[in-house]
mmCIF file of C-alpha atoms in Angstrom:
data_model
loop_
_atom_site.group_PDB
_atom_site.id
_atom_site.type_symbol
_atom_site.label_atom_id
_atom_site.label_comp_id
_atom_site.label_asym_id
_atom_site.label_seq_id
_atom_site.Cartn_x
_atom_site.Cartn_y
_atom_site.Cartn_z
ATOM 1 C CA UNK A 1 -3.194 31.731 -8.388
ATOM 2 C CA UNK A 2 -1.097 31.206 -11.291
ATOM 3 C CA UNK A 3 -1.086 29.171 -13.812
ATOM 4 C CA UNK A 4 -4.953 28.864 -14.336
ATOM 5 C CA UNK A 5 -4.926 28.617 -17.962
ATOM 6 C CA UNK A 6 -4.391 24.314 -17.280
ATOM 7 C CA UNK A 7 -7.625 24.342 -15.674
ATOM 8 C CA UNK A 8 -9.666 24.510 -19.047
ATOM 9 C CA UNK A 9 -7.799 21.834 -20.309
ATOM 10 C CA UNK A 10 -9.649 18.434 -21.059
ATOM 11 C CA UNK A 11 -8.326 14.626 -21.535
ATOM 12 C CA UNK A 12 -9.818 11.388 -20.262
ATOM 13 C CA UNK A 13 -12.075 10.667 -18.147
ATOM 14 C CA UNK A 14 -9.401 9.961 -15.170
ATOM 15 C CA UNK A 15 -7.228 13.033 -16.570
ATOM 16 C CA UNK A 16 -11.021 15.196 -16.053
ATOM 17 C CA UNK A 17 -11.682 13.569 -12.633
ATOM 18 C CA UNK A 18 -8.060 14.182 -11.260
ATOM 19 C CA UNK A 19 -8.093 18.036 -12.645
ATOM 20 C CA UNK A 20 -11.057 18.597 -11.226
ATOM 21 C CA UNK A 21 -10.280 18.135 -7.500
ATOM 22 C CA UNK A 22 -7.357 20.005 -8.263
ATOM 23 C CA UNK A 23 -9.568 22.858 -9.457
ATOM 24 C CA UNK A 24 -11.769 22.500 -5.929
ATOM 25 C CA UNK A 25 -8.301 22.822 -3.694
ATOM 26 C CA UNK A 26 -7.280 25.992 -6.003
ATOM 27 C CA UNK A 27 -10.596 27.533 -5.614
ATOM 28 C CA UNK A 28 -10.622 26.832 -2.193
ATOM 29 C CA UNK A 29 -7.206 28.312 -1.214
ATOM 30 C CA UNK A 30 -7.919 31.147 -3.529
ATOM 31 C CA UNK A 31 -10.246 32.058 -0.610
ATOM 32 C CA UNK A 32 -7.427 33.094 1.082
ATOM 33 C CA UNK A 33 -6.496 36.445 1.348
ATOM 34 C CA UNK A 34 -2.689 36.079 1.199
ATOM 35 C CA UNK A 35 -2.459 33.173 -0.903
ATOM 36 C CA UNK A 36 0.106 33.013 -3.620
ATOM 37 C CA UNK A 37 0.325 29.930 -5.858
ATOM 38 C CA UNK A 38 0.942 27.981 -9.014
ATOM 39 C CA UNK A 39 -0.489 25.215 -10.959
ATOM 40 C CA UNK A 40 1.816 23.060 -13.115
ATOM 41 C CA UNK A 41 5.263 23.638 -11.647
ATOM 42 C CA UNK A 42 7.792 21.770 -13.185
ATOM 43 C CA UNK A 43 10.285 20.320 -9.936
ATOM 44 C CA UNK A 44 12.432 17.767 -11.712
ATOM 45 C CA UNK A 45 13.398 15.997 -15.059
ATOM 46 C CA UNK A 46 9.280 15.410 -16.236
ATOM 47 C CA UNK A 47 7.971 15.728 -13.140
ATOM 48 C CA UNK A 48 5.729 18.050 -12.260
ATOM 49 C CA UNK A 49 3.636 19.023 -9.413
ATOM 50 C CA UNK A 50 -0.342 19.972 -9.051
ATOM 51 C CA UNK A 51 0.025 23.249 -6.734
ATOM 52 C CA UNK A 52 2.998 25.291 -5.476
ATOM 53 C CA UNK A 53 2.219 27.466 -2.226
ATOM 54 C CA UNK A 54 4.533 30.299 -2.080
ATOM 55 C CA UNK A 55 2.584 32.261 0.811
ATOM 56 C CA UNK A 56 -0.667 32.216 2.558
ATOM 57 C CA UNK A 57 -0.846 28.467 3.756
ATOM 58 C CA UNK A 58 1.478 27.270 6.543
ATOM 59 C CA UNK A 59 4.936 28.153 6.628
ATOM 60 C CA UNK A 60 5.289 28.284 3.011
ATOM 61 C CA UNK A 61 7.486 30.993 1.448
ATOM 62 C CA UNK A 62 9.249 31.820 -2.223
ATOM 63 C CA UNK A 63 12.045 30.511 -0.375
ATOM 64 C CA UNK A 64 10.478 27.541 0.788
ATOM 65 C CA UNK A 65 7.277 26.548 -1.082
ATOM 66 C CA UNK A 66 4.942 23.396 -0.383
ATOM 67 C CA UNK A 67 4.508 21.315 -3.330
ATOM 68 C CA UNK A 68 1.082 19.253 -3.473
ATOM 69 C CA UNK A 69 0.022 16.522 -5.873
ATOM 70 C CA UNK A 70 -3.371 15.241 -6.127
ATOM 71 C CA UNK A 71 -3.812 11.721 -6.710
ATOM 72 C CA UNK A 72 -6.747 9.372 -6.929
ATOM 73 C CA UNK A 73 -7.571 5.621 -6.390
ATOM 74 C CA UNK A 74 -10.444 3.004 -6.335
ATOM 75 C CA UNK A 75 -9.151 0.221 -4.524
ATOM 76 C CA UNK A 76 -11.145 -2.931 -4.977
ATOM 77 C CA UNK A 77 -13.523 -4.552 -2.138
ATOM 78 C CA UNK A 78 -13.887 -0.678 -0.018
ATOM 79 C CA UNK A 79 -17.316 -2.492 1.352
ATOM 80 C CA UNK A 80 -14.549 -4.112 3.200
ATOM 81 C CA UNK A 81 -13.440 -3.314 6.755
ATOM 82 C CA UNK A 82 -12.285 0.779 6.527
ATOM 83 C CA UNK A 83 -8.840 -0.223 7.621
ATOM 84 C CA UNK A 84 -8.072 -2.097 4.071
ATOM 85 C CA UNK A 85 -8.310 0.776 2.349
ATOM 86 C CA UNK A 86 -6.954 3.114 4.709
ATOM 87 C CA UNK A 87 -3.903 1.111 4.754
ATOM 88 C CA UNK A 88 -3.955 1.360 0.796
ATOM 89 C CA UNK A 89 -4.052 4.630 0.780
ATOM 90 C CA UNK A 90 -1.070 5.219 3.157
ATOM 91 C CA UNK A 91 0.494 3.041 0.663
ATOM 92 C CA UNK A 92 -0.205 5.331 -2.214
ATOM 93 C CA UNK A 93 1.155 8.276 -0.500
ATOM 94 C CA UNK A 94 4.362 6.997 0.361
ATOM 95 C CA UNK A 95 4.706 6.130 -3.409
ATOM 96 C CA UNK A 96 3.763 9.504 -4.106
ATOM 97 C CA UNK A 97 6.615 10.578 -1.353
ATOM 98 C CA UNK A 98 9.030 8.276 -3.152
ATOM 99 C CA UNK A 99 8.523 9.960 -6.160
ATOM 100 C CA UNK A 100 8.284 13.579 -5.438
ATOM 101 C CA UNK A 101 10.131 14.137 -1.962
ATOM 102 C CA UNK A 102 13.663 13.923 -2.561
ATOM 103 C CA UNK A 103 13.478 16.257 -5.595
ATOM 104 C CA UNK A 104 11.353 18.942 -3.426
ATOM 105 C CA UNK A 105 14.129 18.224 -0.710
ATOM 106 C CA UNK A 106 17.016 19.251 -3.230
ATOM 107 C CA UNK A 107 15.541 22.626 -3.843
ATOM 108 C CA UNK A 108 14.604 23.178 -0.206
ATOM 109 C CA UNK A 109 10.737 22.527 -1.166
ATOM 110 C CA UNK A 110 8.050 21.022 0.880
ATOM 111 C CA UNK A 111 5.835 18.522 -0.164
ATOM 112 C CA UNK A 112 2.915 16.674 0.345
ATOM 113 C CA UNK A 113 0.632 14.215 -1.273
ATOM 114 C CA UNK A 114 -3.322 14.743 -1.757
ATOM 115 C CA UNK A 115 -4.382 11.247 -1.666
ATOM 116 C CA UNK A 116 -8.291 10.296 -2.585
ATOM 117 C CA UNK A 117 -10.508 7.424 -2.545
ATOM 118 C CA UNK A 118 -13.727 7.453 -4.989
ATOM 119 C CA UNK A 119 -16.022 7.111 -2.670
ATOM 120 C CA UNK A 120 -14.149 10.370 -0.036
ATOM 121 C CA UNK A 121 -11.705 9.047 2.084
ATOM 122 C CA UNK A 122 -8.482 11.192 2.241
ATOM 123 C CA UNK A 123 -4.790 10.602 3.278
ATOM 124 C CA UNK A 124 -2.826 11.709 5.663
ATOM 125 C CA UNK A 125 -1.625 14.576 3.573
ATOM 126 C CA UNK A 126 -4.746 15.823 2.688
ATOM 127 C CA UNK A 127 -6.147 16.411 6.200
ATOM 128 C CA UNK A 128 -2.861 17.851 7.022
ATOM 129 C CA UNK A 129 -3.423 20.283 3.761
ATOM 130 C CA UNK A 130 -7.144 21.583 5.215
ATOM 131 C CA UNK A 131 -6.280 21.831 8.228
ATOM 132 C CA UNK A 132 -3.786 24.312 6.985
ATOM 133 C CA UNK A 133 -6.484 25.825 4.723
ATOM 134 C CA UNK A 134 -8.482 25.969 7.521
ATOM 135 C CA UNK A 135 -6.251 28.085 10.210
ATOM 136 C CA UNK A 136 -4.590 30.416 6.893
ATOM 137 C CA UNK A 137 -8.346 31.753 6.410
ATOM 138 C CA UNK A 138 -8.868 32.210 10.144
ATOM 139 C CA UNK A 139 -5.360 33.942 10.676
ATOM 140 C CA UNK A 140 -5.338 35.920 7.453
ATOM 141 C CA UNK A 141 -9.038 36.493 6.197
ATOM 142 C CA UNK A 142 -11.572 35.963 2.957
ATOM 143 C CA UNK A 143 -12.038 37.128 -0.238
ATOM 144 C CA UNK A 144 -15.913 37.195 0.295
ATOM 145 C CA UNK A 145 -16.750 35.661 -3.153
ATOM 146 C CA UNK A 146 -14.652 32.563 -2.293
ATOM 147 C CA UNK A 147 -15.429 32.060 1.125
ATOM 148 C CA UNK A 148 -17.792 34.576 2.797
ATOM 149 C CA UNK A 149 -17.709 38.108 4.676
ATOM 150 C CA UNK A 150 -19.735 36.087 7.721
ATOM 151 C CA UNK A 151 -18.878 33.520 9.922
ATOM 152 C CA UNK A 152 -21.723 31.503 8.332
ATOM 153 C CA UNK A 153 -20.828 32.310 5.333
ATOM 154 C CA UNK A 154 -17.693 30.904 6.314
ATOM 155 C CA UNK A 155 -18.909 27.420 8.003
ATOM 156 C CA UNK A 156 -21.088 26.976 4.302
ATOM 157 C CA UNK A 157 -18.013 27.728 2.146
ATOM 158 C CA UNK A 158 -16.241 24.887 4.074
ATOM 159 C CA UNK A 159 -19.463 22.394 3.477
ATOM 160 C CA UNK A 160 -19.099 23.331 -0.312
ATOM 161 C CA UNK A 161 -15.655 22.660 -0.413
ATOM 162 C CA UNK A 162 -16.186 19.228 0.657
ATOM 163 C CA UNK A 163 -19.451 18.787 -1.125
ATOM 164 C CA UNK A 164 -17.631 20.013 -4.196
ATOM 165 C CA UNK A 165 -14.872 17.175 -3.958
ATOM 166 C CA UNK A 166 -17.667 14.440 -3.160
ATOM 167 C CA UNK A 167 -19.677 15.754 -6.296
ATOM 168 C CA UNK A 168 -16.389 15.259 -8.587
ATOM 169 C CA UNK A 169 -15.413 12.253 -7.155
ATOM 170 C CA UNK A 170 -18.629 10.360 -7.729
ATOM 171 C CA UNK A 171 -19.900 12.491 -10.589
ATOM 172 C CA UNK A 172 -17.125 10.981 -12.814
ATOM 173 C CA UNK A 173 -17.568 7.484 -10.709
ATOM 174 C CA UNK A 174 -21.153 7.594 -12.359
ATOM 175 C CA UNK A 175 -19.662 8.224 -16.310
ATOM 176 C CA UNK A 176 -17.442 5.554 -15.463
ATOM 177 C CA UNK A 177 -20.016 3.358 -14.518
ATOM 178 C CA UNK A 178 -22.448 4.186 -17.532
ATOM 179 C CA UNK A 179 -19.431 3.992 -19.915
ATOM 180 C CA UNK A 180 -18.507 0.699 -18.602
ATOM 181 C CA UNK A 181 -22.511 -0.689 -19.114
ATOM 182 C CA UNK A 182 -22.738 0.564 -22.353
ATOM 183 C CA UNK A 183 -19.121 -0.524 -23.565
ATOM 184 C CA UNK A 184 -20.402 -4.492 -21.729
ATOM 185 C CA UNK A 185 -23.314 -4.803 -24.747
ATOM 186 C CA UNK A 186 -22.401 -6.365 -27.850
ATOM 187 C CA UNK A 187 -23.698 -6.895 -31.548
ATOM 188 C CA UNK A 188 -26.883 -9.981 -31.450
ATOM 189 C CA UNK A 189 -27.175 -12.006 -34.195
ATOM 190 C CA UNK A 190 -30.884 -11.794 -33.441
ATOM 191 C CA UNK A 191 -32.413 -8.409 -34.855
ATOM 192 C CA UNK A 192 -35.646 -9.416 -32.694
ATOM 193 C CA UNK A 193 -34.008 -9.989 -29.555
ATOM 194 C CA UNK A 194 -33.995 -7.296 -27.014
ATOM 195 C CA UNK A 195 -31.868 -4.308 -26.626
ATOM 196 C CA UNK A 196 -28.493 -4.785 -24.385
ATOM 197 C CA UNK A 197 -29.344 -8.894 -24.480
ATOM 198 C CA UNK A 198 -27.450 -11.318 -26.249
ATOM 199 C CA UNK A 199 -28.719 -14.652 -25.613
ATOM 200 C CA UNK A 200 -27.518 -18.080 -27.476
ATOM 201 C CA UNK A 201 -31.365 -19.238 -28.509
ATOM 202 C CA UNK A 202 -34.318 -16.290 -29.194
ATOM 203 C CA UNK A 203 -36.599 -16.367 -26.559
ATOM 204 C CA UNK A 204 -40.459 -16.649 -28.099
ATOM 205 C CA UNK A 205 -43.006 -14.538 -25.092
ATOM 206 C CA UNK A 206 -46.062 -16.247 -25.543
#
């Protein structure tokens, strides 16, 4: 894996949250003995892509590498019927295919998008991406510090790659949410009142 030096690189919260599932895919393909791949690629006029495969996943090649860009959504009312949000999502990856695809084509690139929910539902794209994770270790091998000399060692590393993106996702949902609490309290005018209230009249405990 190339290109590793963007991984220590910090921003917003959204910016941390969105580099850090990145960093779980690259780990996880690193796993794989013949894997060959970049971070950061530049494929058009200021656009740029998450990971390049160049070999080791798929059909990829240096010829013809497959382009993958993470993205990352909380769509409103997910307590909702799954469908609603599933729909969403395809939506998001075909804006993500709108944007990308046609530059990828040009240069005789593949590409697919790595779409996310907060709460762990994936696209299209990314089940298509682990499955192809998932048969390039089996076909090619492990490095055992990434995935495992054993079988089980093998089943576990797959359970930590998906407990790894479920910790990300709702680690940072969790900062978001204590951010967003802290940022809702405002200065009293009453000294006496209690902390994080702000009410029009003091209220006298008696």
């Amino acid at each position: 894996m190339w290109g590793d030096k963007v991984l220590a690189q910090q921003g917003s919260p959204l910016q941390r949250r969105h580099d850090q599932v990145r960093d779980v895919l690259a780990k996880a393909c690193r796993g794989i003995r013949r894997f060959i791949g970049h971070t950061e690629l530049r494929v058009g006029p200021n656009l740029y892509v998450d990971l390049t495969v160049f070999d080791g996943l798929g059909d990829a090649t240096f010829a013809n590498p497959l382009d993958l860009d993470v993205h990352i959504h909380h769509f409103h009312g997910q307590d909702r019927p799954r469908t609603r949000s599933t729909n969403r999502l395809r939506r998001a990856d075909n804006i993500k295919i709108a944007k990308y695809k046609s530059a990828c084509d040009a240069q005789g690139r593949d590409f697919l998008p790595l779409g996310f929910t907060l709460w762990g539902e994936m696209g299209s794209g990314t089940h298509e991406f682990l499955e192809k994770v998932a048969n390039a270790a089996h076909e090619y091998g492990y490095v055992g510090e990434v995935w495992g000399t054993l079988k089980g060692d093998r089943i576990r590393a797959m359970h930590d790659l998906f407990q790894s993106l479920s910790y990300v996702l709702n680690k940072n949902v969790a900062m978001q949410l204590v951010e967003a609490q802290s940022s809702a309290f405002f200065p009293c005018p009453f000294p006496f009142a209690r902390t994080g209230s702000c009410l029009a009249h003091p209220i006298f405990l008696w």
